[in-house]
PDB file of C-alpha atoms and ligand atoms in Angstrom:
ATOM      1  CA  MET A   9     -18.971  -5.252  -3.971  1.00 93.00           C
ATOM      2  CA  ILE A  10     -16.653  -2.565  -5.491  1.00 98.00           C
ATOM      3  CA  LYS A  11     -19.029  -1.398  -7.330  1.00 98.00           C
ATOM      4  CA  ASP A  12     -19.543   2.099  -5.052  1.00 98.00           C
ATOM      5  CA  LYS A  13     -16.940   1.777  -2.576  1.00 98.00           C
ATOM      6  CA  VAL A  14     -15.341   4.476  -1.917  1.00 98.00           C
ATOM      7  CA  VAL A  15     -11.462   3.415  -1.728  1.00 99.00           C
ATOM      8  CA  VAL A  16      -8.135   6.239  -0.489  1.00 99.00           C
ATOM      9  CA  ILE A  17      -5.191   4.375  -2.151  1.00 99.00           C
ATOM     10  CA  THR A  18      -2.193   5.666  -0.462  1.00 99.00           C
ATOM     11  CA  GLY A  19       0.809   5.683  -2.938  1.00 98.00           C
ATOM     12  CA  ALA A  20      -1.289   6.183  -5.517  1.00 98.00           C
ATOM     13  CA  SER A  21       0.708   7.670  -7.726  1.00 98.00           C
ATOM     14  CA  SER A  22       2.881   5.375  -9.594  1.00 98.00           C
ATOM     15  CA  GLY A  23       2.899   1.021  -9.143  1.00 98.00           C
ATOM     16  CA  ILE A  24       0.932  -1.340  -7.481  1.00 99.00           C
ATOM     17  CA  GLY A  25      -1.356   1.615  -6.251  1.00 99.00           C
ATOM     18  CA  ALA A  26      -1.994   3.242  -9.293  1.00 99.00           C
ATOM     19  CA  GLU A  27      -2.614  -0.419 -11.205  1.00 98.00           C
ATOM     20  CA  THR A  28      -5.304  -0.402  -8.256  1.00 99.00           C
ATOM     21  CA  ALA A  29      -6.369   2.560  -8.411  1.00 99.00           C
ATOM     22  CA  LYS A  30      -7.085   1.540 -12.043  1.00 98.00           C
ATOM     23  CA  LEU A  31      -8.880  -1.851 -11.405  1.00 98.00           C
ATOM     24  CA  LEU A  32     -10.905  -0.976  -8.990  1.00 98.00           C
ATOM     25  CA  ALA A  33     -12.680   2.837 -11.147  1.00 98.00           C
ATOM     26  CA  SER A  34     -13.191   0.161 -13.787  1.00 98.00           C
ATOM     27  CA  GLN A  35     -14.889  -1.848 -11.708  1.00 98.00           C
ATOM     28  CA  GLY A  36     -17.102   1.059 -10.287  1.00 98.00           C
ATOM     29  CA  ALA A  37     -15.465   1.990  -7.554  1.00 98.00           C
ATOM     30  CA  LYS A  38     -15.211   5.627  -6.069  1.00 98.00           C
ATOM     31  CA  VAL A  39     -11.717   5.499  -5.505  1.00 99.00           C
ATOM     32  CA  VAL A  40      -9.429   9.307  -4.052  1.00 99.00           C
ATOM     33  CA  LEU A  41      -5.625   9.266  -4.438  1.00 99.00           C
ATOM     34  CA  GLY A  42      -2.633  10.341  -2.627  1.00 98.00           C
ATOM     35  CA  ALA A  43       0.897  10.411  -3.315  1.00 99.00           C
ATOM     36  CA  ARG A  44       4.021  13.628  -3.549  1.00 98.00           C
ATOM     37  CA  ARG A  45       4.520  13.875  -6.744  1.00 98.00           C
ATOM     38  CA  VAL A  46       1.370  16.092  -8.390  1.00 98.00           C
ATOM     39  CA  GLU A  47       2.094  15.534 -11.838  1.00 98.00           C
ATOM     40  CA  LYS A  48       1.490  12.011 -11.877  1.00 98.00           C
ATOM     41  CA  LEU A  49      -1.811  11.949  -9.655  1.00 98.00           C
ATOM     42  CA  ARG A  50      -3.310  14.117 -12.100  1.00 98.00           C
ATOM     43  CA  ALA A  51      -2.709  12.299 -15.242  1.00 98.00           C
ATOM     44  CA  LEU A  52      -3.726   9.117 -13.461  1.00 98.00           C
ATOM     45  CA  THR A  53      -7.368  11.255 -12.422  1.00 98.00           C
ATOM     46  CA  ASN A  54      -7.764  11.497 -15.820  1.00 98.00           C
ATOM     47  CA  GLU A  55      -6.683   8.781 -17.294  1.00 98.00           C
ATOM     48  CA  ILE A  56      -9.529   7.684 -14.600  1.00 98.00           C
ATOM     49  CA  LYS A  57     -12.088  10.353 -15.527  1.00 98.00           C
ATOM     50  CA  VAL A  58     -11.631   9.340 -20.040  1.00 98.00           C
ATOM     51  CA  ALA A  59     -12.577   5.536 -19.512  1.00 98.00           C
ATOM     52  CA  GLY A  60     -15.547   6.926 -17.361  1.00 98.00           C
ATOM     53  CA  GLY A  61     -14.521   6.481 -12.885  1.00 98.00           C
ATOM     54  CA  GLU A  62     -14.473   8.828 -11.064  1.00 98.00           C
ATOM     55  CA  ALA A  63     -11.694  10.592  -9.509  1.00 98.00           C
ATOM     56  CA  VAL A  64      -9.994  12.767  -7.324  1.00 99.00           C
ATOM     57  CA  TYR A  65      -6.600  12.912  -5.647  1.00 99.00           C
ATOM     58  CA  ARG A  66      -4.974  15.129  -3.026  1.00 98.00           C
ATOM     59  CA  VAL A  67      -0.815  15.754  -2.443  1.00 98.00           C
ATOM     60  CA  THR A  68      -0.306  13.201   0.519  1.00 98.00           C
ATOM     61  CA  ASN A  69       3.091  12.867   2.434  1.00 98.00           C
ATOM     62  CA  VAL A  70       1.943   9.842   4.169  1.00 98.00           C
ATOM     63  CA  VAL A  71       4.687  11.003   7.195  1.00 98.00           C
ATOM     64  CA  GLN A  72       2.805  14.314   7.861  1.00 98.00           C
ATOM     65  CA  PRO A  73      -0.402  12.876  10.235  1.00 98.00           C
ATOM     66  CA  GLU A  74      -2.421  15.528   8.440  1.00 98.00           C
ATOM     67  CA  ASP A  75      -1.699  14.250   5.399  1.00 98.00           C
ATOM     68  CA  SER A  76      -3.964  11.392   6.135  1.00 98.00           C
ATOM     69  CA  VAL A  77      -6.728  13.452   8.353  1.00 98.00           C
ATOM     70  CA  GLU A  78      -7.177  16.161   5.118  1.00 98.00           C
ATOM     71  CA  LEU A  79      -7.016  12.643   2.058  1.00 98.00           C
ATOM     72  CA  VAL A  80     -10.174  10.629   4.120  1.00 98.00           C
ATOM     73  CA  LYS A  81     -10.921  14.250   4.652  1.00 98.00           C
ATOM     74  CA  LEU A  82     -11.602  14.384   0.654  1.00 98.00           C
ATOM     75  CA  ALA A  83     -12.793  10.745   0.780  1.00 98.00           C
ATOM     76  CA  GLN A  84     -15.879  11.429   2.900  1.00 98.00           C
ATOM     77  CA  ASP A  85     -16.623  16.004   1.022  1.00 98.00           C
ATOM     78  CA  THR A  86     -16.421  13.809  -2.278  1.00 98.00           C
ATOM     79  CA  PHE A  87     -18.346  11.015  -1.857  1.00 98.00           C
ATOM     80  CA  GLY A  88     -19.706  10.728   1.049  1.00 98.00           C
ATOM     81  CA  CYS A  89     -17.609   8.275   3.296  1.00 97.00           C
ATOM     82  CA  ILE A  90     -15.156   6.740   3.382  1.00 98.00           C
ATOM     83  CA  ASP A  91     -14.956   2.106   3.010  1.00 98.00           C
ATOM     84  CA  VAL A  92     -11.475   1.396   2.404  1.00 98.00           C
ATOM     85  CA  MET A  93      -8.065   2.282   3.647  1.00 99.00           C
ATOM     86  CA  PHE A  94      -5.463   1.272   1.189  1.00 99.00           C
ATOM     87  CA  LEU A  95      -2.057   1.928   3.025  1.00 99.00           C
ATOM     88  CA  ASN A  96       0.302   1.102   0.442  1.00 98.00           C
ATOM     89  CA  ALA A  97       2.540   3.822   0.307  1.00 99.00           C
ATOM     90  CA  GLY A  98       6.489   2.858   0.381  1.00 98.00           C
ATOM     91  CA  LEU A  99      10.120   2.606   0.039  1.00 98.00           C
ATOM     92  CA  MET A 100      13.052   0.027  -0.087  1.00 98.00           C
ATOM     93  CA  PRO A 101      16.185   1.781   0.384  1.00 98.00           C
ATOM     94  CA  ASN A 102      18.599  -1.344   0.857  1.00 98.00           C
ATOM     95  CA  SER A 103      21.861  -1.768   2.123  1.00 98.00           C
ATOM     96  CA  PRO A 104      24.644  -3.562   4.483  1.00 98.00           C
ATOM     97  CA  LEU A 105      23.851  -1.912   7.984  1.00 98.00           C
ATOM     98  CA  SER A 106      26.607  -1.611   7.880  1.00 98.00           C
ATOM     99  CA  GLU A 107      26.744   1.079   5.772  1.00 98.00           C
ATOM    100  CA  LEU A 108      24.946   2.971   8.470  1.00 98.00           C
ATOM    101  CA  LYS A 109      22.854   4.861   5.702  1.00 98.00           C
ATOM    102  CA  THR A 110      20.601   6.057   8.976  1.00 98.00           C
ATOM    103  CA  ASP A 111      18.660   8.576   7.091  1.00 98.00           C
ATOM    104  CA  GLU A 112      17.397   5.572   4.617  1.00 98.00           C
ATOM    105  CA  TRP A 113      16.464   3.248   7.159  1.00 98.00           C
ATOM    106  CA  ASN A 114      14.736   7.028   9.584  1.00 98.00           C
ATOM    107  CA  GLN A 115      12.669   7.153   6.429  1.00 98.00           C
ATOM    108  CA  MET A 116      11.589   3.352   5.949  1.00 98.00           C
ATOM    109  CA  VAL A 117      10.335   3.513   9.391  1.00 98.00           C
ATOM    110  CA  ASP A 118       8.732   6.910   9.137  1.00 98.00           C
ATOM    111  CA  VAL A 119       6.709   6.151   6.075  1.00 98.00           C
ATOM    112  CA  ASN A 120       6.325   1.942   5.460  1.00 98.00           C
ATOM    113  CA  LEU A 121       5.595   2.510   9.083  1.00 98.00           C
ATOM    114  CA  LYS A 122       4.569   5.377  10.494  1.00 98.00           C
ATOM    115  CA  GLY A 123       2.401   6.262   7.269  1.00 98.00           C
ATOM    116  CA  VAL A 124       1.032   3.385   7.367  1.00 99.00           C
ATOM    117  CA  LEU A 125      -0.074   3.656  11.057  1.00 98.00           C
ATOM    118  CA  ASN A 126      -1.571   7.907   9.598  1.00 98.00           C
ATOM    119  CA  GLY A 127      -3.960   6.367   7.677  1.00 98.00           C
ATOM    120  CA  ILE A 128      -4.802   3.633  10.192  1.00 98.00           C
ATOM    121  CA  ALA A 129      -4.618   7.296  12.839  1.00 98.00           C
ATOM    122  CA  ALA A 130      -7.048   8.975   9.579  1.00 98.00           C
ATOM    123  CA  ALA A 131      -9.395   6.024   9.152  1.00 98.00           C
ATOM    124  CA  LEU A 132     -10.192   3.953  12.278  1.00 98.00           C
ATOM    125  CA  PRO A 133     -12.735   6.622  13.880  1.00 98.00           C
ATOM    126  CA  ILE A 134     -14.440   6.877  10.961  1.00 98.00           C
ATOM    127  CA  PHE A 135     -14.398   2.647  10.283  1.00 98.00           C
ATOM    128  CA  LYS A 136     -15.903   2.140  13.912  1.00 98.00           C
ATOM    129  CA  ALA A 137     -18.019   5.209  14.091  1.00 97.00           C
ATOM    130  CA  GLN A 138     -20.188   3.753  10.701  1.00 97.00           C
ATOM    131  CA  LYS A 139     -19.442   0.128  11.716  1.00 97.00           C
ATOM    132  CA  SER A 140     -17.975  -0.768   8.491  1.00 98.00           C
ATOM    133  CA  GLY A 141     -14.457  -0.471   7.073  1.00 98.00           C
ATOM    134  CA  HIS A 142     -11.429  -2.616   4.876  1.00 98.00           C
ATOM    135  CA  PHE A 143      -7.913  -1.611   5.840  1.00 98.00           C
ATOM    136  CA  ILE A 144      -5.507  -2.691   3.163  1.00 99.00           C
ATOM    137  CA  ALA A 145      -2.280  -2.778   3.510  1.00 99.00           C
ATOM    138  CA  THR A 146       1.395  -4.061   1.519  1.00 98.00           C
ATOM    139  CA  SER A 147       3.940  -5.510   3.029  1.00 98.00           C
ATOM    140  CA  SER A 148       6.334  -7.261   1.141  1.00 98.00           C
ATOM    141  CA  VAL A 149       8.049 -10.827   1.880  1.00 98.00           C
ATOM    142  CA  ALA A 150       9.827  -9.028   3.421  1.00 98.00           C
ATOM    143  CA  GLY A 151       8.407  -8.723   6.210  1.00 98.00           C
ATOM    144  CA  LEU A 152       7.614 -12.895   5.990  1.00 98.00           C
ATOM    145  CA  LYS A 153      11.356 -13.839   4.787  1.00 96.00           C
ATOM    146  CA  ALA A 154      14.268 -12.250   6.287  1.00 97.00           C
ATOM    147  CA  TYR A 155      17.286 -11.476   3.442  1.00 96.00           C
ATOM    148  CA  PRO A 156      21.016  -9.042   3.129  1.00 97.00           C
ATOM    149  CA  GLY A 157      20.569  -5.546   2.913  1.00 97.00           C
ATOM    150  CA  GLY A 158      16.845  -5.984   3.202  1.00 98.00           C
ATOM    151  CA  ALA A 159      17.337  -5.294   7.442  1.00 98.00           C
ATOM    152  CA  VAL A 160      15.364  -2.309   7.766  1.00 98.00           C
ATOM    153  CA  TYR A 161      12.769  -2.600   5.143  1.00 98.00           C
ATOM    154  CA  GLY A 162      11.584  -6.002   5.848  1.00 98.00           C
ATOM    155  CA  ALA A 163      12.002  -3.902   9.478  1.00 98.00           C
ATOM    156  CA  THR A 164       9.105  -1.760   8.924  1.00 98.00           C
ATOM    157  CA  LYS A 165       7.300  -4.510   6.936  1.00 98.00           C
ATOM    158  CA  TRP A 166       6.881  -6.804   9.809  1.00 98.00           C
ATOM    159  CA  ALA A 167       6.214  -4.164  11.592  1.00 98.00           C
ATOM    160  CA  VAL A 168       2.525  -3.482   9.595  1.00 98.00           C
ATOM    161  CA  ARG A 169       2.382  -7.647   9.653  1.00 98.00           C
ATOM    162  CA  ASP A 170       2.456  -8.057  12.658  1.00 98.00           C
ATOM    163  CA  LEU A 171       0.398  -4.211  13.067  1.00 98.00           C
ATOM    164  CA  MET A 172      -2.230  -5.540  11.031  1.00 98.00           C
ATOM    165  CA  GLU A 173      -2.927  -8.831  12.533  1.00 98.00           C
ATOM    166  CA  VAL A 174      -3.613  -6.982  15.711  1.00 98.00           C
ATOM    167  CA  LEU A 175      -6.291  -4.732  13.947  1.00 98.00           C
ATOM    168  CA  ARG A 176      -7.843  -7.803  12.792  1.00 98.00           C
ATOM    169  CA  MET A 177      -8.240  -9.216  16.112  1.00 98.00           C
ATOM    170  CA  GLU A 178      -8.936  -5.714  17.996  1.00 98.00           C
ATOM    171  CA  SER A 179     -11.772  -5.380  15.442  1.00 97.00           C
ATOM    172  CA  ALA A 180     -12.628  -9.021  15.760  1.00 97.00           C
ATOM    173  CA  GLN A 181     -13.354  -8.209  19.102  1.00 97.00           C
ATOM    174  CA  GLU A 182     -15.101  -5.248  19.675  1.00 97.00           C
ATOM    175  CA  HIS A 183     -17.367  -5.644  16.515  1.00 97.00           C
ATOM    176  CA  SER A 184     -17.257  -3.310  14.082  1.00 97.00           C
ATOM    177  CA  ASN A 185     -16.902  -5.455  11.309  1.00 96.00           C
ATOM    178  CA  ILE A 186     -13.503  -3.664  10.428  1.00 98.00           C
ATOM    179  CA  ARG A 187     -12.202  -5.966   8.010  1.00 98.00           C
ATOM    180  CA  THR A 188      -7.798  -6.100   7.536  1.00 98.00           C
ATOM    181  CA  ALA A 189      -6.032  -7.791   4.005  1.00 98.00           C
ATOM    182  CA  THR A 190      -2.629  -7.576   4.477  1.00 98.00           C
ATOM    183  CA  ILE A 191       0.495  -8.169   1.115  1.00 98.00           C
ATOM    184  CA  TYR A 192       3.315  -9.646   0.872  1.00 98.00           C
ATOM    185  CA  PRO A 193       3.949  -8.984  -2.809  1.00 98.00           C
ATOM    186  CA  ALA A 194       7.782 -10.320  -3.957  1.00 98.00           C
ATOM    187  CA  ALA A 195       9.394  -9.217  -7.633  1.00 98.00           C
ATOM    188  CA  ILE A 196       7.166  -7.132  -8.668  1.00 98.00           C
ATOM    189  CA  LYS A 197       7.728  -4.399 -11.805  1.00 98.00           C
ATOM    190  CA  THR A 198       7.523  -0.777 -10.246  1.00 98.00           C
ATOM    191  CA  GLU A 199       9.680   2.716 -10.001  1.00 98.00           C
ATOM    192  CA  LEU A 200      10.731   0.657  -6.271  1.00 98.00           C
ATOM    193  CA  LEU A 201      14.330   0.257  -7.414  1.00 98.00           C
ATOM    194  CA  LYS A 202      14.672   3.709  -7.792  1.00 97.00           C
ATOM    195  CA  THR A 203      14.892   4.245  -4.448  1.00 97.00           C
ATOM    196  CA  ILE A 204      18.632   2.558  -3.808  1.00 98.00           C
ATOM    197  CA  THR A 205      21.277   4.651  -3.117  1.00 98.00           C
ATOM    198  CA  ASP A 206      23.876   1.607  -2.906  1.00 98.00           C
ATOM    199  CA  PRO A 207      25.292   0.857  -5.835  1.00 98.00           C
ATOM    200  CA  GLN A 208      26.062  -3.403  -4.981  1.00 97.00           C
ATOM    201  CA  SER A 209      22.580  -3.291  -3.193  1.00 97.00           C
ATOM    202  CA  ALA A 210      21.144  -1.764  -6.599  1.00 98.00           C
ATOM    203  CA  LYS A 211      22.552  -4.391  -8.898  1.00 98.00           C
ATOM    204  CA  ASP A 212      21.536  -7.041  -6.969  1.00 97.00           C
ATOM    205  CA  MET A 213      18.200  -6.135  -6.464  1.00 97.00           C
ATOM    206  CA  GLN A 214      17.886  -4.737 -10.094  1.00 98.00           C
ATOM    207  CA  GLN A 215      20.047  -8.729 -11.306  1.00 97.00           C
ATOM    208  CA  THR A 216      16.744 -10.527  -9.102  1.00 96.00           C
ATOM    209  CA  TYR A 217      14.060  -8.493 -11.314  1.00 98.00           C
ATOM    210  CA  ASP A 218      15.154  -8.867 -14.063  1.00 97.00           C
ATOM    211  CA  ALA A 219      15.055 -12.074 -14.181  1.00 97.00           C
ATOM    212  CA  TYR A 220      11.038 -12.698 -12.584  1.00 98.00           C
ATOM    213  CA  GLU A 221       9.346  -9.711 -12.526  1.00 98.00           C
ATOM    214  CA  ILE A 222       5.792  -9.098 -13.210  1.00 98.00           C
ATOM    215  CA  THR A 223       3.460  -6.173 -13.835  1.00 98.00           C
ATOM    216  CA  PRO A 224       1.657  -4.474 -10.880  1.00 98.00           C
ATOM    217  CA  ASP A 225      -2.168  -5.352 -12.348  1.00 98.00           C
ATOM    218  CA  ARG A 226      -0.974  -9.168 -10.574  1.00 98.00           C
ATOM    219  CA  VAL A 227      -1.171  -7.175  -7.420  1.00 98.00           C
ATOM    220  CA  ALA A 228      -4.726  -4.952  -7.658  1.00 98.00           C
ATOM    221  CA  LYS A 229      -5.695  -8.135  -8.608  1.00 98.00           C
ATOM    222  CA  VAL A 230      -5.683  -8.846  -5.424  1.00 98.00           C
ATOM    223  CA  VAL A 231      -6.671  -6.336  -3.575  1.00 98.00           C
ATOM    224  CA  ALA A 232      -9.938  -6.441  -6.317  1.00 98.00           C
ATOM    225  CA  PHE A 233     -10.284 -10.354  -5.012  1.00 98.00           C
ATOM    226  CA  ALA A 234     -10.330  -8.869  -1.153  1.00 98.00           C
ATOM    227  CA  ILE A 235     -12.729  -6.124  -1.567  1.00 98.00           C
ATOM    228  CA  ASP A 236     -14.886  -8.119  -3.513  1.00 98.00           C
ATOM    229  CA  MET A 237     -15.619 -10.651  -0.492  1.00 98.00           C
ATOM    230  CA  PRO A 238     -19.128 -10.356   0.852  1.00 97.00           C
ATOM    231  CA  GLU A 239     -18.523  -7.731   3.685  1.00 96.00           C
ATOM    232  CA  ASP A 240     -19.471 -10.935   6.397  1.00 96.00           C
ATOM    233  CA  THR A 241     -15.800 -12.439   5.376  1.00 97.00           C
ATOM    234  CA  ASN A 242     -12.275 -11.454   5.779  1.00 97.00           C
ATOM    235  CA  VAL A 243      -9.186 -12.383   3.671  1.00 97.00           C
ATOM    236  CA  ASN A 244      -6.302 -11.386   5.480  1.00 95.00           C
ATOM    237  CA  GLU A 245      -2.962 -12.558   3.998  1.00 97.00           C
ATOM    238  CA  PHE A 246      -2.091 -12.856   0.639  1.00 97.00           C
ATOM    239  CA  THR A 247       1.517 -13.445  -0.713  1.00 98.00           C
ATOM    240  CA  VAL A 248       1.345 -12.525  -4.711  1.00 98.00           C
ATOM    241  CA  GLY A 249       5.293 -12.684  -6.687  1.00 98.00           C
ATOM    242  CA  PRO A 250       6.357 -14.558  -9.597  1.00 98.00           C
ATOM    243  CA  THR A 251       5.463 -17.937 -10.363  1.00 98.00           C
ATOM    244  CA  ASN A 252       9.593 -18.678 -11.190  1.00 96.00           C
ATOM    245  CA  GLN A 253      10.789 -16.717  -8.196  1.00 96.00           C
ATOM    246  CA  PRO A 254      12.185 -19.087  -5.324  1.00 92.00           C
ATOM    247  CA  TRP A 255      11.814 -16.398  -2.441  1.00 84.00           C
TER     248      TRP A 255
HETATM  249  N1  NAP B   3       7.213  -3.652  -6.262  1.00 71.35           N
HETATM  250  C1  NAP B   3       7.690  -4.216  -5.063  1.00 71.35           C
HETATM  251  O1  NAP B   3       8.310  -5.885  -6.004  1.00 71.35           O
HETATM  252  C2  NAP B   3       7.098  -4.415  -4.026  1.00 71.35           C
HETATM  253  C3  NAP B   3       7.130  -5.321  -3.321  1.00 71.35           C
HETATM  254  C4  NAP B   3       6.471  -5.746  -2.127  1.00 71.35           C
HETATM  255  C5  NAP B   3       6.486  -5.557  -1.774  1.00 71.35           C
HETATM  256  N2  NAP B   3       6.107  -3.583  -2.117  1.00 71.35           N
HETATM  257  C6  NAP B   3       5.323  -2.534  -1.405  1.00 71.35           C
HETATM  258  O2  NAP B   3       4.122  -2.368  -2.789  1.00 71.35           O
HETATM  259  C7  NAP B   3       3.981  -0.668  -2.414  1.00 71.35           C
HETATM  260  C8  NAP B   3       4.057   0.234  -3.147  1.00 71.35           C
HETATM  261  O3  NAP B   3       5.094   0.213  -4.324  1.00 71.35           O
HETATM  262  P1  NAP B   3       5.337  -0.075  -6.185  1.00 71.35           P
HETATM  263  O4  NAP B   3       6.523  -0.931  -6.174  1.00 71.35           O
HETATM  264  O5  NAP B   3       4.313   0.394  -6.261  1.00 71.35           O
HETATM  265  O6  NAP B   3       7.008   1.258  -6.085  1.00 71.35           O
HETATM  266  P2  NAP B   3       6.253   3.042  -6.583  1.00 71.35           P
HETATM  267  O7  NAP B   3       5.782   3.151  -8.549  1.00 71.35           O
HETATM  268  O8  NAP B   3       7.548   3.418  -6.576  1.00 71.35           O
HETATM  269  O9  NAP B   3       5.649   2.881  -5.549  1.00 71.35           O
HETATM  270  C9  NAP B   3       5.218   4.301  -4.438  1.00 71.35           C
HETATM  271  C10 NAP B   3       4.848   4.607  -4.153  1.00 71.35           C
HETATM  272  O10 NAP B   3       4.819   5.133  -2.629  1.00 71.35           O
HETATM  273  C11 NAP B   3       4.746   6.833  -2.717  1.00 71.35           C
HETATM  274  N3  NAP B   3       5.229   7.283  -1.508  1.00 71.35           N
HETATM  275  C12 NAP B   3       6.834   7.015  -0.803  1.00 71.35           C
HETATM  276  N4  NAP B   3       6.836   7.848  -0.397  1.00 71.35           N
HETATM  277  C13 NAP B   3       5.974   8.574  -0.024  1.00 71.35           C
HETATM  278  C14 NAP B   3       4.735   9.360   1.362  1.00 71.35           C
HETATM  279  N5  NAP B   3       5.946   9.666   2.017  1.00 71.35           N
HETATM  280  N6  NAP B   3       4.236   9.686   1.550  1.00 71.35           N
HETATM  281  C15 NAP B   3       2.834   9.384  -0.113  1.00 71.35           C
HETATM  282  N7  NAP B   3       3.622   8.878  -1.243  1.00 71.35           N
HETATM  283  C16 NAP B   3       4.841   8.726  -0.704  1.00 71.35           C
HETATM  284  C17 NAP B   3       4.798   7.040  -4.174  1.00 71.35           C
HETATM  285  O11 NAP B   3       4.141   8.245  -4.357  1.00 71.35           O
HETATM  286  P3  NAP B   3       5.316   9.786  -4.771  1.00 71.35           P
HETATM  287  O12 NAP B   3       6.903   9.098  -4.668  1.00 71.35           O
HETATM  288  O13 NAP B   3       4.641  10.693  -5.436  1.00 71.35           O
HETATM  289  O14 NAP B   3       5.138   9.852  -3.429  1.00 71.35           O
HETATM  290  C18 NAP B   3       4.669   5.979  -4.713  1.00 71.35           C
HETATM  291  O15 NAP B   3       3.626   6.290  -5.416  1.00 71.35           O
HETATM  292  C19 NAP B   3       5.078  -0.009  -0.851  1.00 71.35           C
HETATM  293  O16 NAP B   3       5.050  -0.366  -0.249  1.00 71.35           O
HETATM  294  C20 NAP B   3       6.007  -0.730  -0.996  1.00 71.35           C
HETATM  295  O17 NAP B   3       6.774  -1.110  -0.293  1.00 71.35           O
HETATM  296  C21 NAP B   3       6.326  -3.736  -3.078  1.00 71.35           C
END
């Protein structure tokens, strides 16, 4: 059931996170939106409310552990609980390792990996105590398959795949009724490519996206499907991408 579920979404200001927020809110979920760009969060919250949905936002940098804690607290203070934590914030400044863009490597580890861990740390104690909850994370097909230019991005997404699977196993062992789902999108039309600074990587990736990309509402439907399954049913691993993209 989606109706009345309280869903926290990181990376909610654009792309997959924003589309998921709109879809879930349209189906009766109460959404709690986190990202860094306040204007985007404010506009999206208003859009959801005008459409009859319930939404709140908080400026959140997932690199800061306390920001994830405060975002979860906003959900509890506003709606009384938290049911789903959608760990979706991420960036993809791809480049060959030989370019030594070490600042970008660190940024990807901080946001794509540590940001997910910060979100898990913020919600896991609550999910364990209430003996229910749902973690959903956006990995990538780059977390399943290696490709030149995507070494560090892929490494962070492989890491998310691993830790989400272990979270599923441990939650089952601990009888905490926590569900997990990991999403592996391929080429989705969002703002993600803007994070690439290496000109050749940007050009190559843009060509791929121009040829294949589909819109992020498709990914939102997958997230909604996972949430909507009965509480005793965990659907766990989803690739989602353009039919014609040979990823
Ligand atoms: N688009 C694709 O083809 C594709 C494919 C596979 C996986 N993914 C994954 O999908 C997820 C969503 O990306 P998207 O494609 O929807 O791209 P997007 O439109 O660029 O969205 C990325 C989101 O992450 C947020 N974000 C970035 N750094 C953050 C930080 N430090 N703290 C909090 N929020 C932060 C951004 O908001 P602010 O800038 O406002 O903070 C934005 O809301 C990412 O994890 C990405 O790796 C995307």
